[in-house]
Amino acid sequence: MAASLVGKKIVFVTGNAKKLEEVTQILGDKFPCTLVAQKIDLPEYQGEPDEISIQKCQEAARQVQGPVLVEDTCLCFNALGGLPGPYIKWFLEKLKPEGLHQLLAGFQDKSAYALCTFALSTGDPSEPVRLFRGRTSVRTHAPSPECRRRALYAEMPKAEKNIISHRFRALLELQEYFGSLIPPGASDDHSGQGSREG
């Protein structure tokens, strides 16, 4: 399906210019499409992470009437069966980090993982949405003054942050998928990133 996208523009659903910058940096100059950021209002779907990603991607493609890429991020506690998962944003808003950590107070297992899913649609509703996932283990601990003295993940140099991030791993899957569709030596002819303005 994605072979039809080579050399074309794909709408990356985000209103965050820095997120677009980070994604294009990870994908690199040889990625055969050009990503263009566009903010789109999407319904707040419920369900499992894959189901939510697919529904959001389908709706975004319907609104754009063309190819789209949608990103979703989850934080999953193993002791809670994967919760809060895709609902981490609302859990943090209501409970704050301290309250989120207290949810694990009665469990010996404090392990968690961050899951990033990129959903890709060609824009054709008859074609399935393709998912690319990246997962990174997370060590949880109670918030403390010591945490503030440590190097925050968000403040890491981009190159260092990208190597360990769940987003990096998901985008690597996306990159490899497109790479498998392009004959050797043909990628330079189709690369869209280098021609992107601004």
C-alpha positions as YAML, in Angstrom:
chain: A
units: angstrom
residues:
- id: 1
  name: MET
  ca: [0.00, 0.00, 0.00]
- id: 2
  name: ALA
  ca: [2.69, 2.50, 0.98]
- id: 3
  name: ALA
  ca: [4.46, 2.15, -2.36]
- id: 4
  name: SER
  ca: [1.86, 4.53, -3.79]
- id: 5
  name: LEU
  ca: [2.99, 7.18, -1.27]
- id: 6
  name: VAL
  ca: [6.63, 7.30, -2.37]
- id: 7
  name: GLY
  ca: [7.54, 10.83, -3.41]
- id: 8
  name: LYS
  ca: [4.29, 12.29, -2.07]
- id: 9
  name: LYS
  ca: [3.31, 14.47, 0.88]
- id: 10
  name: ILE
  ca: [1.85, 12.87, 3.99]
- id: 11
  name: VAL
  ca: [-0.05, 14.94, 6.54]
- id: 12
  name: PHE
  ca: [1.41, 14.36, 10.00]
- id: 13
  name: VAL
  ca: [-1.40, 15.12, 12.43]
- id: 14
  name: THR
  ca: [0.09, 17.53, 14.95]
- id: 15
  name: GLY
  ca: [0.00, 21.19, 15.85]
- id: 16
  name: ASN
  ca: [3.45, 20.95, 17.41]
- id: 17
  name: ALA
  ca: [6.25, 22.16, 15.13]
- id: 18
  name: LYS
  ca: [8.92, 20.67, 17.41]
- id: 19
  name: LYS
  ca: [7.29, 17.25, 17.17]
- id: 20
  name: LEU
  ca: [7.44, 17.45, 13.37]
- id: 21
  name: GLU
  ca: [11.10, 18.48, 13.61]
- id: 22
  name: GLU
  ca: [11.90, 15.53, 15.86]
- id: 23
  name: VAL
  ca: [10.08, 13.04, 13.64]
- id: 24
  name: THR
  ca: [11.74, 14.25, 10.43]
- id: 25
  name: GLN
  ca: [15.14, 14.16, 12.15]
- id: 26
  name: ILE
  ca: [14.63, 10.53, 13.13]
- id: 27
  name: LEU
  ca: [13.37, 9.50, 9.68]
- id: 28
  name: GLY
  ca: [16.32, 11.21, 8.00]
- id: 29
  name: ASP
  ca: [16.91, 12.57, 4.52]
- id: 30
  name: LYS
  ca: [16.38, 9.23, 2.79]
- id: 31
  name: PHE
  ca: [12.76, 8.88, 3.89]
- id: 32
  name: PRO
  ca: [10.91, 8.87, 0.55]
- id: 33
  name: CYS
  ca: [7.99, 11.12, 1.52]
- id: 34
  name: THR
  ca: [7.56, 14.68, 2.77]
- id: 35
  name: LEU
  ca: [5.77, 15.15, 6.08]
- id: 36
  name: VAL
  ca: [3.60, 18.25, 6.47]
- id: 37
  name: ALA
  ca: [2.21, 19.10, 9.91]
- id: 38
  name: GLN
  ca: [-1.49, 19.85, 10.22]
- id: 39
  name: LYS
  ca: [-3.57, 20.23, 13.36]
- id: 40
  name: ILE
  ca: [-6.81, 18.26, 13.13]
- id: 41
  name: ASP
  ca: [-9.54, 17.98, 15.75]
- id: 42
  name: LEU
  ca: [-10.26, 14.30, 16.30]
- id: 43
  name: PRO
  ca: [-12.79, 12.60, 18.60]
- id: 44
  name: GLU
  ca: [-11.51, 11.07, 21.84]
- id: 45
  name: TYR
  ca: [-11.89, 7.40, 21.01]
- id: 46
  name: GLN
  ca: [-11.93, 4.65, 23.62]
- id: 47
  name: GLY
  ca: [-10.62, 1.12, 23.45]
- id: 48
  name: GLU
  ca: [-7.31, -0.68, 23.16]
- id: 49
  name: PRO
  ca: [-4.30, 1.31, 21.88]
- id: 50
  name: ASP
  ca: [-4.35, -0.27, 18.41]
- id: 51
  name: GLU
  ca: [-8.09, 0.32, 18.02]
- id: 52
  name: ILE
  ca: [-7.75, 3.98, 19.00]
- id: 53
  name: SER
  ca: [-4.83, 4.53, 16.61]
- id: 54
  name: ILE
  ca: [-6.72, 2.98, 13.70]
- id: 55
  name: GLN
  ca: [-9.91, 4.97, 14.36]
- id: 56
  name: LYS
  ca: [-8.02, 8.26, 14.68]
- id: 57
  name: CYS
  ca: [-6.07, 7.59, 11.50]
- id: 58
  name: GLN
  ca: [-9.20, 6.69, 9.53]
- id: 59
  name: GLU
  ca: [-10.97, 9.86, 10.68]
- id: 60
  name: ALA
  ca: [-7.94, 12.04, 9.93]
- id: 61
  name: ALA
  ca: [-7.68, 10.55, 6.44]
- id: 62
  name: ARG
  ca: [-11.37, 11.23, 5.89]
- id: 63
  name: GLN
  ca: [-10.94, 14.88, 6.87]
- id: 64
  name: VAL
  ca: [-7.75, 15.40, 4.88]
- id: 65
  name: GLN
  ca: [-8.90, 13.33, 1.90]
- id: 66
  name: GLY
  ca: [-5.39, 12.04, 1.51]
- id: 67
  name: PRO
  ca: [-2.46, 10.25, 3.17]
- id: 68
  name: VAL
  ca: [-2.02, 10.80, 6.91]
- id: 69
  name: LEU
  ca: [0.28, 9.76, 9.74]
- id: 70
  name: VAL
  ca: [-1.08, 9.81, 13.31]
- id: 71
  name: GLU
  ca: [0.91, 9.31, 16.52]
- id: 72
  name: ASP
  ca: [-0.39, 7.97, 19.84]
- id: 73
  name: THR
  ca: [1.54, 7.50, 23.06]
- id: 74
  name: CYS
  ca: [0.64, 5.30, 26.03]
- id: 75
  name: LEU
  ca: [2.10, 4.73, 29.48]
- id: 76
  name: CYS
  ca: [1.26, 1.26, 30.74]
- id: 77
  name: PHE
  ca: [1.75, -0.10, 34.26]
- id: 78
  name: ASN
  ca: [2.14, -3.88, 34.22]
- id: 79
  name: ALA
  ca: [0.56, -4.23, 37.67]
- id: 80
  name: LEU
  ca: [-2.56, -2.45, 36.41]
- id: 81
  name: GLY
  ca: [-2.97, -4.61, 33.32]
- id: 82
  name: GLY
  ca: [-1.64, -1.93, 31.00]
- id: 83
  name: LEU
  ca: [-3.54, 1.03, 32.45]
- id: 84
  name: PRO
  ca: [-3.66, 3.98, 32.13]
- id: 85
  name: GLY
  ca: [-2.46, 3.23, 28.60]
- id: 86
  name: PRO
  ca: [-3.88, 5.68, 26.05]
- id: 87
  name: TYR
  ca: [-5.61, 7.60, 28.85]
- id: 88
  name: ILE
  ca: [-2.37, 8.76, 30.48]
- id: 89
  name: LYS
  ca: [-3.06, 12.41, 29.61]
- id: 90
  name: TRP
  ca: [-6.28, 12.48, 31.64]
- id: 91
  name: PHE
  ca: [-4.79, 10.48, 34.52]
- id: 92
  name: LEU
  ca: [-1.98, 13.03, 34.81]
- id: 93
  name: GLU
  ca: [-4.36, 15.96, 34.63]
- id: 94
  name: LYS
  ca: [-6.53, 14.58, 37.43]
- id: 95
  name: LEU
  ca: [-4.01, 12.81, 39.66]
- id: 96
  name: LYS
  ca: [-0.72, 14.58, 38.92]
- id: 97
  name: PRO
  ca: [2.51, 12.49, 38.95]
- id: 98
  name: GLU
  ca: [2.25, 11.95, 42.73]
- id: 99
  name: GLY
  ca: [-1.24, 10.47, 42.48]
- id: 100
  name: LEU
  ca: [-0.26, 8.35, 39.51]
- id: 101
  name: HIS
  ca: [2.56, 6.80, 41.50]
- id: 102
  name: GLN
  ca: [0.26, 6.15, 44.45]
- id: 103
  name: LEU
  ca: [-1.88, 3.92, 42.25]
- id: 104
  name: LEU
  ca: [0.96, 1.40, 42.48]
- id: 105
  name: ALA
  ca: [1.30, 1.64, 46.28]
- id: 106
  name: GLY
  ca: [-0.31, -1.75, 46.88]
- id: 107
  name: PHE
  ca: [1.67, -3.55, 44.18]
- id: 108
  name: GLN
  ca: [5.16, -4.99, 44.36]
- id: 109
  name: ASP
  ca: [5.54, -4.66, 40.60]
- id: 110
  name: LYS
  ca: [6.29, -1.02, 39.80]
- id: 111
  name: SER
  ca: [7.39, -1.69, 36.22]
- id: 112
  name: ALA
  ca: [5.90, 0.12, 33.27]
- id: 113
  name: TYR
  ca: [6.48, 0.71, 29.59]
- id: 114
  name: ALA
  ca: [5.93, 3.57, 27.19]
- id: 115
  name: LEU
  ca: [4.32, 2.63, 23.90]
- id: 116
  name: CYS
  ca: [4.35, 4.80, 20.80]
- id: 117
  name: THR
  ca: [2.19, 3.89, 17.81]
- id: 118
  name: PHE
  ca: [2.28, 5.55, 14.40]
- id: 119
  name: ALA
  ca: [-0.75, 4.81, 12.22]
- id: 120
  name: LEU
  ca: [-0.43, 5.31, 8.47]
- id: 121
  name: SER
  ca: [-3.23, 5.60, 5.93]
- id: 122
  name: THR
  ca: [-2.87, 6.10, 2.19]
- id: 123
  name: GLY
  ca: [-6.12, 8.06, 2.28]
- id: 124
  name: ASP
  ca: [-7.97, 5.26, 0.51]
- id: 125
  name: PRO
  ca: [-10.67, 3.94, 2.90]
- id: 126
  name: SER
  ca: [-10.58, 0.55, 1.17]
- id: 127
  name: GLU
  ca: [-6.98, 0.00, 2.28]
- id: 128
  name: PRO
  ca: [-6.14, -1.00, 5.86]
- id: 129
  name: VAL
  ca: [-4.37, 1.30, 8.28]
- id: 130
  name: ARG
  ca: [-0.82, 0.11, 8.97]
- id: 131
  name: LEU
  ca: [0.61, 0.38, 12.49]
- id: 132
  name: PHE
  ca: [4.22, 0.87, 13.56]
- id: 133
  name: ARG
  ca: [5.02, 0.43, 17.26]
- id: 134
  name: GLY
  ca: [7.90, 1.26, 19.55]
- id: 135
  name: ARG
  ca: [8.14, 0.23, 23.19]
- id: 136
  name: THR
  ca: [10.53, 1.31, 25.94]
- id: 137
  name: SER
  ca: [10.67, 0.06, 29.53]
- id: 138
  name: VAL
  ca: [10.17, 2.76, 32.16]
- id: 139
  name: ARG
  ca: [11.39, 2.79, 35.76]
- id: 140
  name: THR
  ca: [8.84, 4.37, 38.05]
- id: 141
  name: HIS
  ca: [9.65, 6.08, 41.33]
- id: 142
  name: ALA
  ca: [8.02, 8.52, 43.70]
- id: 143
  name: PRO
  ca: [8.51, 12.17, 42.70]
- id: 144
  name: SER
  ca: [11.18, 13.81, 44.87]
- id: 145
  name: PRO
  ca: [13.51, 16.83, 44.88]
- id: 146
  name: GLU
  ca: [16.25, 14.52, 43.65]
- id: 147
  name: CYS
  ca: [14.30, 13.99, 40.43]
- id: 148
  name: ARG
  ca: [14.60, 17.66, 39.62]
- id: 149
  name: ARG
  ca: [18.38, 17.48, 39.83]
- id: 150
  name: ARG
  ca: [18.58, 14.65, 37.35]
- id: 151
  name: ALA
  ca: [18.78, 15.16, 33.60]
- id: 152
  name: LEU
  ca: [15.16, 15.25, 32.47]
- id: 153
  name: TYR
  ca: [14.25, 13.16, 29.44]
- id: 154
  name: ALA
  ca: [12.70, 16.18, 27.74]
- id: 155
  name: GLU
  ca: [15.91, 18.14, 28.20]
- id: 156
  name: MET
  ca: [18.26, 15.56, 26.71]
- id: 157
  name: PRO
  ca: [20.11, 16.44, 23.49]
- id: 158
  name: LYS
  ca: [17.92, 15.35, 20.58]
- id: 159
  name: ALA
  ca: [20.35, 12.77, 19.23]
- id: 160
  name: GLU
  ca: [20.64, 11.07, 22.64]
- id: 161
  name: LYS
  ca: [16.91, 11.24, 23.31]
- id: 162
  name: ASN
  ca: [16.01, 9.80, 19.91]
- id: 163
  name: ILE
  ca: [18.19, 6.72, 20.33]
- id: 164
  name: ILE
  ca: [16.41, 5.53, 23.49]
- id: 165
  name: SER
  ca: [12.88, 6.75, 22.80]
- id: 166
  name: HIS
  ca: [9.81, 4.68, 22.04]
- id: 167
  name: ARG
  ca: [9.07, 7.18, 19.25]
- id: 168
  name: PHE
  ca: [12.45, 6.41, 17.69]
- id: 169
  name: ARG
  ca: [11.72, 2.68, 17.71]
- id: 170
  name: ALA
  ca: [8.29, 3.13, 16.13]
- id: 171
  name: LEU
  ca: [9.67, 5.42, 13.44]
- id: 172
  name: LEU
  ca: [12.48, 2.96, 12.75]
- id: 173
  name: GLU
  ca: [9.79, 0.40, 11.91]
- id: 174
  name: LEU
  ca: [8.13, 2.94, 9.60]
- id: 175
  name: GLN
  ca: [11.46, 3.76, 7.97]
- id: 176
  name: GLU
  ca: [12.30, 0.10, 7.44]
- id: 177
  name: TYR
  ca: [8.87, -0.57, 5.97]
- id: 178
  name: PHE
  ca: [9.25, 2.14, 3.35]
- id: 179
  name: GLY
  ca: [12.82, 1.02, 2.71]
- id: 180
  name: SER
  ca: [11.60, -2.48, 1.88]
- id: 181
  name: LEU
  ca: [9.31, -1.05, -0.82]
- id: 182
  name: ILE
  ca: [11.98, 0.91, -2.67]
- id: 183
  name: PRO
  ca: [14.46, -0.81, -5.02]
- id: 184
  name: PRO
  ca: [18.13, -0.35, -4.01]
- id: 185
  name: GLY
  ca: [19.55, 2.89, -5.40]
- id: 186
  name: ALA
  ca: [16.10, 4.39, -6.03]
- id: 187
  name: SER
  ca: [15.63, 6.10, -2.66]
- id: 188
  name: ASP
  ca: [17.62, 9.19, -3.62]
- id: 189
  name: ASP
  ca: [15.28, 9.82, -6.54]
- id: 190
  name: HIS
  ca: [12.19, 9.76, -4.34]
- id: 191
  name: SER
  ca: [13.41, 11.43, -1.16]
- id: 192
  name: GLY
  ca: [10.99, 14.17, -0.14]
- id: 193
  name: GLN
  ca: [12.58, 15.41, 3.07]
- id: 194
  name: GLY
  ca: [15.35, 17.34, 1.40]
- id: 195
  name: SER
  ca: [12.94, 19.32, -0.75]
- id: 196
  name: ARG
  ca: [10.75, 20.37, 2.16]
- id: 197
  name: GLU
  ca: [10.69, 24.15, 2.56]
- id: 198
  name: GLY
  ca: [11.31, 25.93, 5.85]
...
